[in-house]
Coordinates of C-alpha atoms in Angstrom, one line a residue:
X1132 CA -20.8 -82.6 0.9
X1133 CA -21.6 -78.9 1.3
X1134 CA -18.8 -76.4 1.7
X1135 CA -20.0 -75.5 5.1
X1136 CA -19.6 -79.1 6.2
X1137 CA -16.2 -79.8 4.6
X1138 CA -14.7 -76.8 6.4
X1139 CA -16.0 -77.9 9.8
X1140 CA -13.1 -79.5 11.8
X1141 CA -14.2 -82.6 13.6
X1142 CA -12.1 -81.5 16.6
X1143 CA -14.5 -78.7 17.1
X1144 CA -17.5 -80.9 17.9
X1145 CA -16.6 -84.6 18.4
X1146 CA -14.8 -84.3 21.8
X1147 CA -17.5 -82.0 23.3
X1148 CA -20.4 -84.1 21.8
X1149 CA -19.2 -87.3 23.5
X1150 CA -18.3 -85.5 26.7
X1151 CA -21.9 -84.3 26.8
X1152 CA -23.1 -87.8 26.1
X1153 CA -21.3 -89.1 29.2
X1154 CA -22.1 -86.4 31.8
X1155 CA -25.9 -86.8 32.1
X1156 CA -25.5 -90.6 32.1
X1157 CA -23.1 -90.5 35.1
X1158 CA -25.2 -87.8 36.9
X1159 CA -28.3 -89.9 36.6
X1160 CA -27.0 -93.4 37.2
X1161 CA -23.9 -92.9 39.5
X1162 CA -23.9 -89.5 41.2
X1163 CA -27.6 -89.7 42.1
X1164 CA -26.8 -92.8 44.2
X1165 CA -24.2 -91.0 46.3
X1166 CA -26.3 -87.8 46.5
X1167 CA -29.3 -89.7 47.9
X1168 CA -27.1 -91.7 50.3
X1169 CA -25.5 -88.5 51.6
X1170 CA -29.0 -87.0 52.1
X1171 CA -29.9 -89.8 54.4
X1172 CA -32.2 -91.9 52.1
X1173 CA -32.3 -95.6 53.3
X1174 CA -30.3 -97.9 51.0
X1175 CA -33.3 -100.0 50.1
X1176 CA -35.4 -97.1 48.7
X1177 CA -32.3 -95.4 47.2
X1178 CA -31.2 -98.5 45.3
X1179 CA -34.7 -99.3 44.0
X1180 CA -35.5 -95.9 42.6
X1181 CA -32.1 -95.1 41.2
X1182 CA -31.9 -98.5 39.5
X1183 CA -35.2 -97.7 37.8
X1184 CA -33.5 -94.7 36.2
X1185 CA -31.6 -97.3 34.0
X1186 CA -35.0 -98.0 32.2
X1187 CA -34.5 -95.5 29.3
X1188 CA -31.3 -97.2 28.3
X1189 CA -32.9 -100.6 28.6
X1190 CA -35.8 -99.7 26.2
X1191 CA -34.2 -97.1 23.9
X1192 CA -34.1 -99.7 21.1
X1193 CA -37.8 -99.4 20.8
X1194 CA -37.9 -95.7 19.7
X1195 CA -34.5 -95.5 18.0
X1196 CA -36.0 -96.1 14.5
X1197 CA -38.1 -93.0 14.9
X1198 CA -35.1 -90.9 15.8
X1199 CA -33.8 -92.0 12.4
X1200 CA -36.8 -90.8 10.4
X1201 CA -38.3 -87.9 12.3
X1202 CA -36.4 -84.6 12.1
X1203 CA -32.6 -84.5 11.7
X1204 CA -30.0 -86.1 14.0
X1205 CA -28.6 -82.6 14.6
X1206 CA -32.1 -81.4 15.7
X1207 CA -32.4 -84.4 18.1
X1208 CA -29.0 -83.7 19.6
X1209 CA -29.6 -80.1 20.3
X1210 CA -33.2 -80.7 21.5
X1211 CA -32.1 -83.4 23.9
X1212 CA -29.2 -81.3 25.2
X1213 CA -31.7 -78.5 25.9
X1214 CA -34.1 -80.9 27.7
X1215 CA -31.2 -82.2 29.8
X1216 CA -30.0 -78.7 30.7
X1217 CA -33.5 -77.6 31.7
X1218 CA -34.1 -80.8 33.7
X1219 CA -31.0 -80.2 35.8
X1220 CA -31.7 -76.5 36.2
X1221 CA -35.2 -77.3 37.5
X1222 CA -33.7 -80.0 39.7
X1223 CA -31.3 -77.5 41.2
X1224 CA -34.0 -74.9 41.9
X1225 CA -36.4 -77.5 43.5
X1226 CA -34.1 -79.8 45.4
X1227 CA -35.5 -80.4 48.9
X1228 CA -33.5 -79.6 52.0
X1229 CA -34.1 -82.2 54.7
X1230 CA -32.8 -81.0 58.1
X1231 CA -29.5 -82.3 59.5
X1232 CA -31.1 -84.5 62.2
X1233 CA -33.2 -86.3 59.6
X1234 CA -30.2 -86.8 57.4
X1235 CA -28.1 -88.1 60.3
X1236 CA -30.9 -90.6 61.2
X1237 CA -30.6 -92.2 57.7
X1238 CA -34.4 -92.3 57.4
X1239 CA -35.0 -89.5 54.9
X1240 CA -38.0 -90.7 52.9
X1241 CA -37.5 -91.0 49.1
X1242 CA -41.0 -89.5 48.8
X1243 CA -39.5 -86.2 49.7
X1244 CA -37.6 -86.3 46.4
X1245 CA -40.5 -87.3 44.2
X1246 CA -40.1 -84.2 41.9
X1247 CA -36.4 -84.7 41.9
X1248 CA -36.8 -88.3 40.6
X1249 CA -39.3 -87.1 37.9
X1250 CA -36.7 -84.7 36.7
X1251 CA -34.0 -87.4 36.7
X1252 CA -36.4 -89.5 34.6
X1253 CA -36.8 -86.7 32.0
X1254 CA -33.0 -86.3 31.9
X1255 CA -32.6 -90.1 31.6
X1256 CA -34.9 -90.4 28.6
X1257 CA -33.3 -87.3 27.0
X1258 CA -29.9 -88.8 27.6
X1259 CA -30.8 -92.2 26.1
X1260 CA -32.3 -90.4 23.0
X1261 CA -29.2 -88.2 22.7
X1262 CA -27.0 -91.4 22.6
X1263 CA -29.0 -92.7 19.6
X1264 CA -28.8 -89.4 17.7
X1265 CA -25.2 -88.6 18.5
X1266 CA -24.0 -92.0 17.3
X1267 CA -26.0 -91.7 14.2
X1268 CA -24.8 -88.2 13.5
X1269 CA -21.2 -89.3 14.0
X1270 CA -21.6 -91.8 11.1
X1271 CA -23.4 -89.5 8.6
X1272 CA -21.6 -86.3 9.3
X1273 CA -18.1 -87.7 8.4
X1274 CA -16.7 -89.8 5.6
X1275 CA -15.4 -93.2 6.4
X1276 CA -11.7 -92.2 6.9
X1277 CA -12.7 -89.4 9.4
X1278 CA -14.9 -91.9 11.3
X1279 CA -12.0 -94.3 11.7
X1280 CA -9.6 -91.5 12.6
X1281 CA -11.9 -90.1 15.4
X1282 CA -13.2 -93.4 16.9
X1283 CA -10.5 -93.3 19.6
X1284 CA -11.2 -89.6 20.3
X1285 CA -15.0 -90.2 20.9
X1286 CA -14.2 -93.1 23.3
X1287 CA -11.6 -91.0 25.1
X1288 CA -13.8 -88.1 25.7
X1289 CA -16.7 -90.3 26.8
X1290 CA -14.3 -91.9 29.4
X1291 CA -13.1 -88.4 30.4
X1292 CA -16.8 -87.6 31.2
X1293 CA -16.7 -90.7 33.5
X1294 CA -13.7 -89.3 35.3
X1295 CA -15.2 -85.8 35.4
X1296 CA -18.6 -87.0 36.7
X1297 CA -17.5 -89.6 39.2
X1298 CA -14.3 -87.8 40.2
X1299 CA -14.4 -84.0 39.8
X1300 CA -18.2 -83.5 40.4
X1301 CA -18.1 -85.7 43.5
X1302 CA -15.0 -84.1 44.8
X1303 CA -16.5 -80.6 44.3
X1304 CA -19.6 -81.7 46.3
X1305 CA -17.4 -83.0 49.1
X1306 CA -15.5 -79.7 49.2
X1307 CA -18.7 -77.8 49.3
X1308 CA -20.0 -80.0 52.1
X1309 CA -17.0 -79.2 54.2
X1310 CA -17.1 -75.5 53.5
X1311 CA -20.8 -74.9 53.9
X1312 CA -21.5 -77.5 56.6
X1313 CA -24.8 -78.0 54.7
X1314 CA -25.1 -81.2 52.7
X1315 CA -28.3 -80.4 50.7
X1316 CA -26.9 -77.0 49.8
X1317 CA -23.6 -78.5 48.7
X1318 CA -25.3 -81.0 46.3
X1319 CA -27.7 -78.3 45.1
X1320 CA -24.7 -76.1 44.1
X1321 CA -23.0 -79.1 42.5
X1322 CA -25.9 -80.0 40.4
X1323 CA -26.4 -76.3 39.6
X1324 CA -22.8 -76.1 38.3
X1325 CA -23.3 -79.2 36.2
X1326 CA -26.5 -77.7 34.7
X1327 CA -24.6 -74.5 33.8
X1328 CA -21.9 -76.6 32.1
X1329 CA -24.4 -78.5 30.1
X1330 CA -26.2 -75.3 29.1
X1331 CA -23.0 -73.7 27.9
X1332 CA -22.1 -76.8 25.9
X1333 CA -25.6 -76.9 24.3
X1334 CA -25.1 -73.3 23.2
X1335 CA -21.7 -74.1 21.8
X1336 CA -23.1 -77.1 19.8
X1337 CA -25.7 -74.9 18.3
X1338 CA -22.9 -73.2 16.3
X1339 CA -20.2 -75.9 16.2
X1340 CA -22.2 -79.0 15.0
X1341 CA -21.9 -79.2 11.2
X1342 CA -25.0 -79.4 8.9
X1343 CA -24.5 -82.5 6.8
X1344 CA -26.4 -82.9 3.5
X1345 CA -27.0 -86.5 4.5
X1346 CA -28.7 -85.5 7.8
X1347 CA -32.3 -85.1 6.6
X1348 CA -35.8 -85.8 7.8
X1349 CA -37.1 -88.9 6.2
X1350 CA -40.9 -88.3 6.7
X1351 CA -42.4 -85.4 4.7
X1352 CA -45.9 -83.9 4.5
X1353 CA -47.4 -86.3 7.0
X1354 CA -46.6 -89.3 4.9
X1355 CA -47.0 -92.6 6.9
X1356 CA -45.3 -94.9 4.4
X1357 CA -41.9 -94.6 6.0
X1358 CA -43.3 -95.1 9.4
X1359 CA -45.0 -98.3 8.2
X1360 CA -41.8 -99.5 6.7
X1361 CA -40.0 -98.8 10.0
X1362 CA -42.6 -100.8 11.9
X1363 CA -42.2 -103.7 9.4
X1364 CA -38.4 -103.7 9.7
X1365 CA -38.6 -103.4 13.4
X1366 CA -40.8 -106.5 13.6
X1367 CA -38.4 -108.4 11.3
X1368 CA -35.5 -107.4 13.5
X1369 CA -37.2 -108.7 16.6
X1370 CA -38.2 -111.9 15.0
X1371 CA -34.8 -112.7 13.6
X1372 CA -33.2 -111.8 16.9
X1373 CA -35.2 -114.3 18.9
X1374 CA -34.8 -117.0 16.2
X1375 CA -31.0 -116.8 16.3
X1376 CA -29.4 -120.1 17.4
X1377 CA -28.7 -120.1 21.2
X1378 CA -30.6 -116.9 21.8
X1379 CA -31.9 -117.9 25.3
X1380 CA -28.4 -118.9 26.4
X1381 CA -27.1 -115.6 25.1
X1382 CA -29.8 -113.6 27.0
X1383 CA -29.1 -115.5 30.2
X1384 CA -25.4 -114.8 29.7
X1385 CA -26.0 -111.1 29.2
X1386 CA -28.2 -111.0 32.3
X1387 CA -26.0 -113.0 34.6
X1388 CA -22.4 -112.5 33.6
X1389 CA -22.2 -109.2 35.5
X1390 CA -24.4 -110.2 38.4
X1391 CA -21.8 -109.7 41.1
X1392 CA -20.8 -106.3 39.8
X1393 CA -24.4 -105.3 39.3
X1394 CA -25.0 -105.8 43.1
X1395 CA -21.7 -104.4 44.2
X1396 CA -21.7 -101.2 42.1
X1397 CA -25.0 -100.0 43.6
X1398 CA -23.8 -100.3 47.2
X1399 CA -20.2 -99.3 46.6
X1400 CA -20.4 -95.6 47.2
X1401 CA -23.0 -95.8 50.1
X1402 CA -20.6 -98.3 51.8
X1403 CA -17.7 -95.9 51.4
X1404 CA -19.5 -92.9 53.0
X1405 CA -21.6 -94.8 55.6
X1406 CA -20.5 -94.4 59.2
X1407 CA -18.2 -97.0 60.7
X1408 CA -20.9 -97.7 63.4
X1409 CA -23.1 -99.2 60.7
X1410 CA -20.3 -101.1 59.0
X1411 CA -19.2 -98.5 56.4
X1412 CA -15.8 -96.8 55.9
X1413 CA -16.9 -93.3 56.9
X1414 CA -15.0 -91.6 54.1
X1415 CA -15.6 -88.0 53.2
X1416 CA -17.4 -87.2 49.9
X1417 CA -14.3 -85.6 48.4
X1418 CA -12.2 -88.7 49.3
X1419 CA -14.7 -90.8 47.5
X1420 CA -14.4 -88.6 44.4
X1421 CA -10.6 -89.2 44.4
X1422 CA -10.5 -92.9 45.4
X1423 CA -13.5 -94.2 43.5
X1424 CA -14.3 -91.5 41.0
X1425 CA -10.8 -90.9 39.8
X1426 CA -8.3 -93.7 40.8
X1427 CA -11.0 -96.3 40.4
X1428 CA -12.1 -95.0 37.0
X1429 CA -8.5 -94.8 35.7
X1430 CA -8.0 -98.5 36.6
X1431 CA -11.3 -99.4 35.2
X1432 CA -10.3 -97.9 31.8
X1433 CA -6.8 -99.5 32.1
X1434 CA -8.4 -102.9 32.6
X1435 CA -10.6 -102.4 29.6
X1436 CA -7.7 -101.4 27.4
X1437 CA -5.5 -104.4 28.4
X1438 CA -8.5 -106.7 28.1
X1439 CA -9.0 -105.5 24.5
X1440 CA -5.3 -106.0 23.7
X1441 CA -5.4 -109.5 25.1
X1442 CA -8.5 -110.5 23.2
X1443 CA -7.1 -109.1 20.0
X1444 CA -4.2 -111.4 20.3
X1445 CA -5.8 -114.7 21.4
X1446 CA -9.5 -114.3 20.7
X1447 CA -12.6 -114.3 22.8
X1448 CA -12.7 -118.1 23.4
X1449 CA -9.2 -118.3 24.9
X1450 CA -9.6 -115.2 27.0
X1451 CA -13.1 -115.5 28.3
X1452 CA -12.2 -117.6 31.4
X1453 CA -9.4 -115.3 32.5
X1454 CA -11.8 -112.4 32.0
X1455 CA -14.5 -114.1 34.0
X1456 CA -12.1 -114.7 36.8
X1457 CA -11.2 -111.0 36.8
X1458 CA -14.9 -110.1 36.8
X1459 CA -15.4 -112.2 40.0
X1460 CA -12.3 -112.6 42.2
X1461 CA -11.5 -108.9 42.7
X1462 CA -14.9 -108.6 44.4
X1463 CA -13.1 -110.1 47.4
X1464 CA -11.4 -106.7 47.9
X1465 CA -14.7 -105.3 49.2
X1466 CA -15.1 -108.3 51.5
X1467 CA -11.7 -107.3 52.9
X1468 CA -12.8 -103.7 53.3
X1469 CA -16.0 -104.7 55.0
X1470 CA -14.4 -107.1 57.4
X1471 CA -11.3 -105.1 58.4
X1472 CA -12.7 -101.5 57.9
X1473 CA -9.2 -100.0 57.2
X1474 CA -8.7 -96.3 57.8
X1475 CA -5.8 -95.8 55.4
X1476 CA -6.8 -93.9 52.3
X1477 CA -4.0 -95.7 50.3
X1478 CA -5.3 -99.1 51.4
X1479 CA -8.9 -98.3 50.4
X1480 CA -7.8 -96.8 47.1
X1481 CA -5.7 -100.0 46.3
X1482 CA -8.7 -102.2 47.0
X1483 CA -11.0 -100.1 44.8
X1484 CA -8.3 -100.0 42.0
X1485 CA -8.0 -103.8 42.1
X1486 CA -11.8 -104.3 41.9
X1487 CA -12.3 -101.7 39.2
X1488 CA -9.3 -103.1 37.1
X1489 CA -10.8 -106.6 37.3
X1490 CA -14.2 -105.3 36.2
X1491 CA -12.8 -103.3 33.3
X1492 CA -10.7 -106.3 32.2
X1493 CA -13.6 -108.8 32.6
X1494 CA -16.1 -106.6 30.9
X1495 CA -14.2 -106.9 27.6
X1496 CA -15.5 -110.5 27.2
X1497 CA -19.0 -109.3 27.7
X1498 CA -18.8 -106.6 25.0
X1499 CA -17.1 -109.0 22.6
X1500 CA -19.7 -111.7 23.3
X1501 CA -22.5 -109.2 22.4
X1502 CA -20.7 -108.4 19.1
X1503 CA -20.2 -112.1 18.4
X1504 CA -23.9 -112.9 19.0
X1505 CA -25.0 -109.9 16.9
X1506 CA -23.2 -111.1 13.7
X1507 CA -25.6 -111.5 10.8
X1508 CA -28.0 -109.7 8.6
X1509 CA -29.3 -107.2 11.2
X1510 CA -25.9 -106.8 13.0
X1511 CA -26.5 -103.1 14.1
X1512 CA -30.0 -103.6 15.3
X1513 CA -29.3 -106.9 17.1
X1514 CA -26.4 -105.3 18.9
X1515 CA -28.6 -102.5 20.0
X1516 CA -31.0 -105.1 21.3
X1517 CA -28.1 -106.7 23.2
X1518 CA -27.4 -103.4 24.9
X1519 CA -30.9 -103.3 26.2
X1520 CA -30.3 -106.6 28.0
X1521 CA -26.9 -105.1 29.1
X1522 CA -28.8 -102.3 30.8
X1523 CA -31.4 -104.7 32.2
X1524 CA -28.6 -106.8 33.8
X1525 CA -27.6 -103.8 35.9
X1526 CA -31.1 -102.5 36.6
X1527 CA -32.8 -105.6 38.0
X1528 CA -30.1 -106.6 40.6
X1529 CA -29.7 -102.9 41.5
X1530 CA -33.4 -102.6 42.4
X1531 CA -32.9 -105.2 45.2
X1532 CA -29.4 -104.5 46.3
X1533 CA -30.3 -101.9 48.9
X1534 CA -32.9 -104.1 50.6
X1535 CA -30.5 -107.0 50.7
X1536 CA -27.8 -104.8 52.2
X1537 CA -30.2 -103.6 54.9
X1538 CA -31.1 -107.2 55.7
X1539 CA -27.5 -108.6 55.6
X1540 CA -25.4 -105.6 56.6
X1541 CA -22.4 -104.5 54.5
X1542 CA -20.2 -107.5 55.5
X1543 CA -22.9 -110.0 54.7
X1544 CA -23.9 -108.2 51.5
X1545 CA -20.4 -108.4 50.1
X1546 CA -20.2 -112.1 50.9
X1547 CA -23.4 -112.5 49.1
X1548 CA -21.8 -110.8 46.1
X1549 CA -19.1 -113.4 46.2
X1550 CA -21.7 -116.2 46.1
X1551 CA -23.2 -114.5 43.0
X1552 CA -19.9 -115.1 41.3
X1553 CA -21.2 -118.7 40.8
X1554 CA -23.6 -117.3 38.2
X1555 CA -20.8 -115.8 36.2
X1556 CA -18.9 -119.1 36.2
X1557 CA -22.0 -121.1 35.1
X1558 CA -23.0 -118.9 32.2
X1559 CA -19.4 -118.6 31.0
X1560 CA -19.1 -122.4 31.0
X1561 CA -22.1 -122.8 28.6
X1562 CA -21.3 -119.7 26.5
X1563 CA -17.8 -120.8 26.0
X1564 CA -19.0 -124.0 24.2
X1565 CA -20.6 -121.9 21.4
X1566 CA -17.8 -119.4 20.7
X1567 CA -15.8 -119.6 17.5
X1568 CA -12.1 -119.9 18.4
X1569 CA -11.1 -117.4 15.7
X1570 CA -13.5 -114.7 16.8
X1571 CA -12.1 -111.5 18.3
X1572 CA -8.5 -111.7 17.0
X1573 CA -7.5 -108.4 15.5
X1574 CA -11.1 -107.1 15.3
X1575 CA -11.6 -105.4 18.6
X1576 CA -14.2 -102.5 18.4
X1577 CA -15.5 -100.1 20.9

């Protein structure tokens, strides 16, 4: 390795790189939901269009090989950070300001935010591409011992981005709402602050990211041989994936195991801020940032950690039913909230913590199952394919969640979520039959 590279301390770039990886994802997929809800967009339209923003993460597998051969990973990282920064700056400058009466009516048309959605789409594709390049750069810019040493650091800072995005950013938006009395302005300033942060981190990475001798462009002088090879390998990867034993059961499992949560997560924050007259809890935006974006996320992470520890002790097969139960039963906490409409912040926070802990604990089985199914010759590529189905499992239910909520009301909607738990039980029953009892013990990965 070059002298320049060996002298670059990983602490100078790995924490900020994975923090930047998380922020745009949560802005696009989580914070946009609450923002549009607060701006008075009906739940049906809001859920449909924000769910479609998952699409880049669903299909990123298809262009990931070309990120590997065109330009360098460092170039892709910096370019995508620049695109994301510019997208959020433009979003800030062009955000519409519906009047207070239209917002209060809850009938703000999503068509008013057409350009906003286009910019979110650009940011989403850039973020998905950034994920590919950042993970590749992590592996080639360090030796194996450094990779192992910093795997926990990258996970931690990605999770901190979750807390920052869903907690701090939302809380700031809520404070600005109260201080300005102008909801559109509050969110405009919040997104503007986020864009400034991303821009500063992009500038920082221009100087802090190392230049590894292994990070090179693999296509030179217009040569197409490498591209043809990539297409051939891609075709082989797809063929072998769909010829794996039990592939259709695995796909159905990946699409249905999280079905209750896929519906619930899309309507969770709109329910928390909706007025009590329409069946919501009427919480302030800043309160949502603390209860759901901070306390909830902490318990989500805690559940994931404990789930991993359990699976490493007893394996996936012995833990999958307990994890499936934790994926489903805590959804009852939102039925309780919708039926009794408590006003206590502590009570609401406890219910959110229970549901998020259960989801984090139960999600461990899902991640392990994807790793288990991906074992074989094309392990990395097949796992990437599984993550596409993982994103699809959230996108499709989310597209219809808002329309179902409008038809059923919040109380009826959360009861429907409980009914969807049957899908989790059924796919777990069939998947359990094909799992190796030894798999998962002492081999937990991120």
